Amino acid sequence: MKHLICLLFSLCGLGMMTKAQHQSKIAIAVHGGAGTISKANMTPELEKEYTDKLDEAVSAGYAVLQKGGTALEAVATAIEILENSPLFNAGKGAVLTNEGTVELDASVMDGKTLSAGAVAGVTTIKNPILAAIAVMQKSPHVMMTGRGAETFAQQQGLEIVPNSYFLEQHRYEQWKKLNSGDNPEKGHLSPKNPPSEDTSIKDEKFGTVGCVALDQYGNLAAGTSTGGMMNKRFGRIGDSPIIGAGTYANNQTCAVSATGHGEYFIRAVAAYDIAALMAYKKMPLKKAAEEVVMKKLVKMGGQGGVIAIDRKGNIAMPFNSQGMYRACIYPDGRKYIAIYKE
Ligand code: ASP
């Protein structure tokens, strides 16, 4: 009898535990880059294309979570859709380097295990986010670059494409404009040669994509993918593939994906800083994200924004630029899609 009661108790306990493990709310957010996104440079048709694609990505990621998929799977699904769209500066349609080629960076982090993966400066991997996940899951390393990363991706059976696959006409036009005549930006960007005031060019510099998600097991994940900054040179790598700068996830605090002028995000250790404010200063997600994006980065002169989520499903999407392509689905199922400041 005593044994039976014990068994009943432990079964009840087990039942409760399983329920608790699956009790967590689900939520997801995506971004498609931040920058000088002005209504003046946008047509209603283009605006619809952007919001439709953001909707498709965030909904597909959410569907993964609804079916019991992991936060990591949701992040991969959403980012792959955005990488395959020529609208954004990631995968197909990424910005061009000064040499007129495309060099891509991506990273991912699993908030449960704190494992992470990244690729940088890759030129032939169709979906760099999948390569970042492969680095995390199938290698003992965190980051791989250039040809080595491409060989590894090929060995993992990922799709390899010629660099021309990524090239889109509108990016070429922007590149031509930047590198012609006496454009002050001809050559490359430097501290003395900041982003142009020509908004039609500025618009094209941003457009990195990212996703953060919370799954029903209470786990967080974050991922970011980009072509970097237009006209970049000398193997320049931004914040996007750097864990702690462009991407960070820890179940104890939050998952973050950043977008903006990478040099500033690297020096601000932006993504990790948000998590650190939550961990050490016990700041709530929104306050921590705003502290970094609206105060620290603004003081440094770093333009951009982040999407962030905590394990309760709170979502913060602050940006200090004119706009940020963004979308999310809250734990109550409410969907939000926006481009400009509210
Ligand atoms: N953060 C990216 C980089 O600096 C660019 C962007 O988000 O638009 O490479």
GROMACS .gro file of C-alpha atoms and ligand atoms in nm:
model
  351
    1MET     CA    1   0.000   0.000   0.000
    2LYS     CA    2   0.281   0.237   0.098
    3HIS     CA    3   0.451   0.156  -0.231
    4LEU     CA    4   0.132   0.219  -0.424
    5ILE     CA    5   0.090   0.563  -0.262
    6CYS     CA    6   0.452   0.645  -0.336
    7LEU     CA    7   0.405   0.536  -0.698
    8LEU     CA    8   0.089   0.744  -0.726
    9PHE     CA    9   0.269   1.046  -0.584
   10SER     CA   10   0.562   1.008  -0.816
   11LEU     CA   11   0.331   0.956  -1.115
   12CYS     CA   12   0.144   1.273  -1.020
   13GLY     CA   13   0.476   1.450  -0.982
   14LEU     CA   14   0.592   1.323  -1.318
   15GLY     CA   15   0.266   1.431  -1.477
   16MET     CA   16   0.303   1.776  -1.330
   17MET     CA   17   0.662   1.797  -1.442
   18THR     CA   18   0.581   1.700  -1.798
   19LYS     CA   19   0.300   1.951  -1.798
   20ALA     CA   20   0.527   2.218  -1.655
   21GLN     CA   21   0.786   2.144  -1.921
   22HIS     CA   22   0.527   2.197  -2.193
   23GLN     CA   23   0.343   2.476  -2.024
   24SER     CA   24   0.549   2.763  -2.152
   25LYS     CA   25   0.392   3.018  -2.379
   26ILE     CA   26   0.520   3.048  -2.734
   27ALA     CA   27   0.618   3.374  -2.901
   28ILE     CA   28   0.838   3.492  -3.186
   29ALA     CA   29   0.979   3.810  -3.340
   30VAL     CA   30   1.163   3.879  -3.667
   31HIS     CA   31   1.341   4.180  -3.811
   32GLY     CA   32   1.441   4.271  -4.164
   33GLY     CA   33   1.690   4.544  -4.080
   34ALA     CA   34   1.692   4.893  -3.937
   35GLY     CA   35   1.803   5.220  -4.091
   36THR     CA   36   1.689   5.524  -4.282
   37ILE     CA   37   1.367   5.372  -4.397
   38SER     CA   38   1.150   5.663  -4.499
   39LYS     CA   39   0.795   5.661  -4.627
   40ALA     CA   40   0.912   5.906  -4.896
   41ASN     CA   41   1.130   5.636  -5.053
   42MET     CA   42   0.862   5.370  -5.031
   43THR     CA   43   0.574   5.291  -5.265
   44PRO     CA   44   0.258   5.129  -5.127
   45GLU     CA   45   0.338   4.822  -5.342
   46LEU     CA   46   0.688   4.785  -5.200
   47GLU     CA   47   0.560   4.843  -4.849
   48LYS     CA   48   0.313   4.560  -4.902
   49GLU     CA   49   0.587   4.332  -5.034
   50TYR     CA   50   0.789   4.394  -4.718
   51THR     CA   51   0.502   4.345  -4.475
   52ASP     CA   52   0.383   4.034  -4.662
   53LYS     CA   53   0.729   3.878  -4.642
   54LEU     CA   54   0.768   3.966  -4.273
   55ASP     CA   55   0.423   3.816  -4.216
   56GLU     CA   56   0.518   3.498  -4.403
   57ALA     CA   57   0.840   3.458  -4.202
   58VAL     CA   58   0.695   3.527  -3.858
   59SER     CA   59   0.389   3.308  -3.928
   60ALA     CA   60   0.600   3.018  -4.054
   61GLY     CA   61   0.821   3.037  -3.745
   62TYR     CA   62   0.515   3.054  -3.521
   63ALA     CA   63   0.362   2.749  -3.694
   64VAL     CA   64   0.678   2.553  -3.611
   65LEU     CA   65   0.639   2.651  -3.244
   66GLN     CA   66   0.268   2.564  -3.245
   67LYS     CA   67   0.346   2.215  -3.374
   68GLY     CA   68   0.586   2.160  -3.084
   69GLY     CA   69   0.902   2.255  -3.273
   70THR     CA   70   1.194   2.410  -3.090
   71ALA     CA   71   1.284   2.779  -3.077
   72LEU     CA   72   1.592   2.696  -3.282
   73GLU     CA   73   1.381   2.530  -3.554
   74ALA     CA   74   1.149   2.832  -3.561
   75VAL     CA   75   1.445   3.070  -3.595
   76ALA     CA   76   1.588   2.863  -3.883
   77THR     CA   77   1.252   2.852  -4.063
   78ALA     CA   78   1.186   3.226  -4.037
   79ILE     CA   79   1.539   3.331  -4.133
   80GLU     CA   80   1.556   3.094  -4.431
   81ILE     CA   81   1.244   3.262  -4.574
   82LEU     CA   82   1.397   3.607  -4.532
   83GLU     CA   83   1.733   3.495  -4.676
   84ASN     CA   84   1.557   3.362  -4.985
   85SER     CA   85   1.377   3.692  -5.040
   86PRO     CA   86   1.558   3.954  -5.252
   87LEU     CA   87   1.399   4.228  -5.040
   88PHE     CA   88   1.645   4.195  -4.755
   89ASN     CA   89   2.019   4.227  -4.708
   90ALA     CA   90   2.078   3.857  -4.638
   91GLY     CA   91   2.120   3.565  -4.874
   92LYS     CA   92   1.962   3.652  -5.212
   93GLY     CA   93   1.958   4.029  -5.256
   94ALA     CA   94   2.240   4.101  -5.010
   95VAL     CA   95   2.447   4.419  -5.051
   96LEU     CA   96   2.765   4.419  -5.256
   97THR     CA   97   3.121   4.451  -5.139
   98ASN     CA   98   3.347   4.714  -5.289
   99GLU     CA   99   3.462   4.445  -5.534
  100GLY     CA  100   3.103   4.391  -5.648
  101THR     CA  101   3.063   4.049  -5.488
  102VAL     CA  102   2.846   3.922  -5.204
  103GLU     CA  103   2.997   3.811  -4.870
  104LEU     CA  104   2.759   3.678  -4.609
  105ASP     CA  105   2.765   3.641  -4.230
  106ALA     CA  106   2.526   3.456  -3.999
  107SER     CA  107   2.504   3.327  -3.644
  108VAL     CA  108   2.274   3.138  -3.413
  109MET     CA  109   2.255   3.068  -3.039
  110ASP     CA  110   2.058   2.818  -2.834
  111GLY     CA  111   1.949   2.967  -2.500
  112LYS     CA  112   1.908   2.629  -2.333
  113THR     CA  113   2.260   2.494  -2.387
  114LEU     CA  114   2.439   2.824  -2.459
  115SER     CA  115   2.580   2.656  -2.768
  116ALA     CA  116   2.635   2.880  -3.068
  117GLY     CA  117   2.745   2.868  -3.430
  118ALA     CA  118   2.850   3.123  -3.690
  119VAL     CA  119   2.986   3.166  -4.041
  120ALA     CA  120   3.149   3.480  -4.177
  121GLY     CA  121   3.259   3.601  -4.518
  122VAL     CA  122   3.096   3.313  -4.705
  123THR     CA  123   3.018   3.354  -5.073
  124THR     CA  124   2.852   3.036  -5.197
  125ILE     CA  125   2.631   2.898  -4.918
  126LYS     CA  126   2.269   2.956  -5.020
  127ASN     CA  127   2.141   2.982  -4.663
  128PRO     CA  128   2.415   3.092  -4.424
  129ILE     CA  129   2.183   3.050  -4.123
  130LEU     CA  130   2.174   2.674  -4.191
  131ALA     CA  131   2.554   2.672  -4.205
  132ALA     CA  132   2.569   2.853  -3.870
  133ILE     CA  133   2.340   2.588  -3.721
  134ALA     CA  134   2.556   2.312  -3.871
  135VAL     CA  135   2.869   2.469  -3.716
  136MET     CA  136   2.688   2.468  -3.380
  137GLN     CA  137   2.549   2.117  -3.403
  138LYS     CA  138   2.799   1.926  -3.614
  139SER     CA  139   3.138   2.069  -3.522
  140PRO     CA  140   3.334   2.141  -3.206
  141HIS     CA  141   3.372   2.505  -3.317
  142VAL     CA  142   3.169   2.823  -3.284
  143MET     CA  143   3.278   3.023  -3.589
  144MET     CA  144   3.407   2.934  -3.935
  145THR     CA  145   3.506   3.177  -4.208
  146GLY     CA  146   3.546   3.191  -4.585
  147ARG     CA  147   3.649   2.886  -4.782
  148GLY     CA  148   3.677   2.662  -4.478
  149ALA     CA  149   3.319   2.737  -4.383
  150GLU     CA  150   3.211   2.666  -4.741
  151THR     CA  151   3.390   2.331  -4.752
  152PHE     CA  152   3.229   2.239  -4.420
  153ALA     CA  153   2.882   2.344  -4.544
  154GLN     CA  154   2.926   2.137  -4.857
  155GLN     CA  155   3.029   1.835  -4.649
  156GLN     CA  156   2.715   1.883  -4.442
  157GLY     CA  157   2.506   1.861  -4.758
  158LEU     CA  158   2.397   2.225  -4.757
  159GLU     CA  159   2.305   2.388  -5.087
  160ILE     CA  160   2.595   2.559  -5.264
  161VAL     CA  161   2.526   2.824  -5.529
  162PRO     CA  162   2.742   3.050  -5.747
  163ASN     CA  163   2.799   3.398  -5.602
  164SER     CA  164   2.589   3.541  -5.889
  165TYR     CA  165   2.279   3.376  -5.734
  166PHE     CA  166   2.281   3.641  -5.460
  167LEU     CA  167   2.316   3.939  -5.696
  168GLU     CA  168   2.008   4.151  -5.754
  169GLN     CA  169   1.981   4.437  -6.004
  170HIS     CA  170   1.877   4.699  -5.747
  171ARG     CA  171   2.183   4.620  -5.536
  172TYR     CA  172   2.403   4.653  -5.842
  173GLU     CA  173   2.248   4.993  -5.919
  174GLN     CA  174   2.320   5.109  -5.564
  175TRP     CA  175   2.674   4.980  -5.584
  176LYS     CA  176   2.727   5.159  -5.916
  177LYS     CA  177   2.594   5.482  -5.768
  178LEU     CA  178   2.825   5.450  -5.469
  179ASN     CA  179   3.131   5.383  -5.677
  180SER     CA  180   3.082   5.632  -5.955
  181GLY     CA  181   3.198   5.990  -6.009
  182ASP     CA  182   3.289   6.184  -5.703
  183ASN     CA  183   3.054   6.021  -5.457
  184PRO     CA  184   3.218   6.086  -5.119
  185GLU     CA  185   3.159   5.725  -5.026
  186LYS     CA  186   3.347   5.594  -5.327
  187GLY     CA  187   3.588   5.336  -5.201
  188HIS     CA  188   3.457   5.241  -4.864
  189LEU     CA  189   3.303   5.354  -4.538
  190SER     CA  190   3.533   5.479  -4.268
  191PRO     CA  191   3.489   5.687  -3.953
  192LYS     CA  192   3.569   5.992  -4.164
  193ASN     CA  193   3.348   5.867  -4.440
  194PRO     CA  194   3.016   5.792  -4.264
  195PRO     CA  195   2.695   5.664  -4.424
  196SER     CA  196   2.566   5.894  -4.696
  197GLU     CA  197   2.293   6.146  -4.645
  198ASP     CA  198   2.150   6.026  -4.973
  199THR     CA  199   1.861   5.827  -4.829
  200SER     CA  200   1.817   5.618  -5.141
  201ILE     CA  201   2.166   5.480  -5.079
  202LYS     CA  202   2.130   5.463  -4.703
  203ASP     CA  203   1.815   5.254  -4.739
  204GLU     CA  204   2.019   4.994  -4.915
  205LYS     CA  205   2.282   4.962  -4.646
  206PHE     CA  206   2.058   4.796  -4.395
  207GLY     CA  207   1.823   4.502  -4.425
  208THR     CA  208   1.990   4.236  -4.215
  209VAL     CA  209   1.744   3.972  -4.098
  210GLY     CA  210   1.699   3.807  -3.760
  211CYS     CA  211   1.465   3.608  -3.544
  212VAL     CA  212   1.418   3.535  -3.173
  213ALA     CA  213   1.178   3.275  -3.039
  214LEU     CA  214   1.041   3.111  -2.725
  215ASP     CA  215   0.920   2.751  -2.757
  216GLN     CA  216   0.672   2.558  -2.546
  217TYR     CA  217   0.957   2.391  -2.357
  218GLY     CA  218   1.060   2.729  -2.220
  219ASN     CA  219   1.368   2.756  -2.440
  220LEU     CA  220   1.493   3.065  -2.619
  221ALA     CA  221   1.694   3.094  -2.942
  222ALA     CA  222   1.825   3.376  -3.159
  223GLY     CA  223   1.967   3.400  -3.510
  224THR     CA  224   2.091   3.673  -3.743
  225SER     CA  225   2.192   3.674  -4.110
  226THR     CA  226   2.335   3.953  -4.327
  227GLY     CA  227   2.532   4.068  -4.627
  228GLY     CA  228   2.695   4.323  -4.396
  229MET     CA  229   2.745   4.685  -4.497
  230MET     CA  230   2.724   4.799  -4.859
  231ASN     CA  231   3.064   4.858  -5.020
  232LYS     CA  232   3.257   4.682  -4.741
  233ARG     CA  233   3.623   4.601  -4.808
  234PHE     CA  234   3.915   4.395  -4.693
  235GLY     CA  235   3.710   4.108  -4.554
  236ARG     CA  236   3.518   4.337  -4.318
  237ILE     CA  237   3.298   4.144  -4.076
  238GLY     CA  238   3.021   4.313  -3.877
  239ASP     CA  239   2.839   4.226  -3.559
  240SER     CA  240   2.590   3.978  -3.707
  241PRO     CA  241   2.807   3.664  -3.684
  242ILE     CA  242   2.961   3.768  -3.352
  243ILE     CA  243   2.802   3.603  -3.051
  244GLY     CA  244   2.730   3.866  -2.788
  245ALA     CA  245   2.734   4.153  -3.039
  246GLY     CA  246   2.471   4.072  -3.305
  247THR     CA  247   2.320   3.757  -3.155
  248TYR     CA  248   2.279   3.618  -2.805
  249ALA     CA  249   2.046   3.376  -2.625
  250ASN     CA  250   2.029   3.250  -2.269
  251ASN     CA  251   1.718   3.093  -2.113
  252GLN     CA  252   1.797   3.274  -1.788
  253THR     CA  253   1.759   3.616  -1.947
  254CYS     CA  254   1.666   3.669  -2.313
  255ALA     CA  255   1.732   3.606  -2.680
  256VAL     CA  256   1.848   3.901  -2.895
  257SER     CA  257   1.912   3.965  -3.264
  258ALA     CA  258   2.055   4.303  -3.365
  259THR     CA  259   2.069   4.509  -3.681
  260GLY     CA  260   2.248   4.832  -3.756
  261HIS     CA  261   2.595   4.974  -3.798
  262GLY     CA  262   2.792   4.668  -3.691
  263GLU     CA  263   3.111   4.838  -3.578
  264TYR     CA  264   2.915   5.007  -3.297
  265PHE     CA  265   2.726   4.693  -3.199
  266ILE     CA  266   3.054   4.504  -3.170
  267ARG     CA  267   3.210   4.767  -2.945
  268ALA     CA  268   2.892   4.795  -2.736
  269VAL     CA  269   2.871   4.412  -2.711
  270ALA     CA  270   2.508   4.504  -2.767
  271ALA     CA  271   2.319   4.172  -2.757
  272TYR     CA  272   2.501   4.039  -2.453
  273ASP     CA  273   2.477   4.373  -2.278
  274ILE     CA  274   2.098   4.347  -2.279
  275ALA     CA  275   2.118   3.999  -2.123
  276ALA     CA  276   2.377   4.122  -1.870
  277LEU     CA  277   2.155   4.410  -1.758
  278MET     CA  278   1.879   4.158  -1.697
  279ALA     CA  279   2.107   3.914  -1.515
  280TYR     CA  280   2.305   4.152  -1.298
  281LYS     CA  281   2.081   4.454  -1.264
  282LYS     CA  282   1.756   4.256  -1.269
  283MET     CA  283   1.618   4.489  -1.534
  284PRO     CA  284   1.305   4.376  -1.718
  285LEU     CA  285   1.355   4.298  -2.090
  286LYS     CA  286   1.210   4.621  -2.231
  287LYS     CA  287   1.412   4.844  -2.001
  288ALA     CA  288   1.736   4.653  -2.068
  289ALA     CA  289   1.687   4.663  -2.447
  290GLU     CA  290   1.607   5.035  -2.439
  291GLU     CA  291   1.905   5.110  -2.217
  292VAL     CA  292   2.139   4.961  -2.479
  293VAL     CA  293   1.968   5.074  -2.800
  294MET     CA  294   1.829   5.413  -2.702
  295LYS     CA  295   2.103   5.525  -2.461
  296LYS     CA  296   2.433   5.339  -2.491
  297LEU     CA  297   2.435   5.305  -2.871
  298VAL     CA  298   2.296   5.654  -2.927
  299LYS     CA  299   2.573   5.800  -2.711
  300MET     CA  300   2.831   5.609  -2.917
  301GLY     CA  301   2.668   5.711  -3.246
  302GLY     CA  302   2.556   5.361  -3.342
  303GLN     CA  303   2.244   5.347  -3.552
  304GLY     CA  304   2.015   5.042  -3.544
  305GLY     CA  305   1.788   4.829  -3.332
  306VAL     CA  306   1.724   4.488  -3.182
  307ILE     CA  307   1.449   4.235  -3.137
  308ALA     CA  308   1.450   4.061  -2.799
  309ILE     CA  309   1.236   3.808  -2.614
  310ASP     CA  310   1.241   3.665  -2.260
  311ARG     CA  311   1.116   3.332  -2.131
  312LYS     CA  312   0.781   3.478  -2.029
  313GLY     CA  313   0.723   3.574  -2.391
  314ASN     CA  314   0.776   3.947  -2.340
  315ILE     CA  315   0.899   4.106  -2.661
  316ALA     CA  316   1.096   4.429  -2.708
  317MET     CA  317   1.186   4.580  -3.047
  318PRO     CA  318   1.353   4.917  -2.987
  319PHE     CA  319   1.543   5.102  -3.262
  320ASN     CA  320   1.711   5.440  -3.273
  321SER     CA  321   1.701   5.471  -3.653
  322GLN     CA  322   1.420   5.605  -3.867
  323GLY     CA  323   1.264   5.264  -3.915
  324MET     CA  324   1.305   4.891  -3.862
  325TYR     CA  325   1.130   4.616  -4.054
  326ARG     CA  326   0.982   4.407  -3.778
  327ALA     CA  327   0.706   4.162  -3.690
  328CYS     CA  328   0.611   3.949  -3.394
  329ILE     CA  329   0.346   3.716  -3.259
  330TYR     CA  330   0.279   3.757  -2.887
  331PRO     CA  331   0.196   3.468  -2.650
  332ASP     CA  332  -0.176   3.549  -2.684
  333GLY     CA  333  -0.151   3.498  -3.061
  334ARG     CA  334  -0.170   3.868  -3.148
  335LYS     CA  335   0.033   3.958  -3.457
  336TYR     CA  336   0.216   4.289  -3.503
  337ILE     CA  337   0.393   4.406  -3.820
  338ALA     CA  338   0.554   4.748  -3.863
  339ILE     CA  339   0.821   4.939  -4.052
  340TYR     CA  340   0.829   5.297  -3.925
  341LYS     CA  341   0.823   5.453  -3.579
  342GLU     CA  342   0.484   5.437  -3.413
  343ASP     N1  343   2.475   4.477  -3.861
  343ASP     C1  344   2.509   4.449  -3.998
  343ASP     C2  345   2.658   4.466  -4.016
  343ASP     O1  346   2.714   4.561  -3.967
  343ASP     C3  347   2.438   4.538  -4.095
  343ASP     C4  348   2.292   4.560  -4.070
  343ASP     O2  349   2.236   4.516  -3.971
  343ASP     O3  350   2.229   4.622  -4.155
  343ASP     O4  351   2.717   4.388  -4.085
   0.00000   0.00000   0.00000
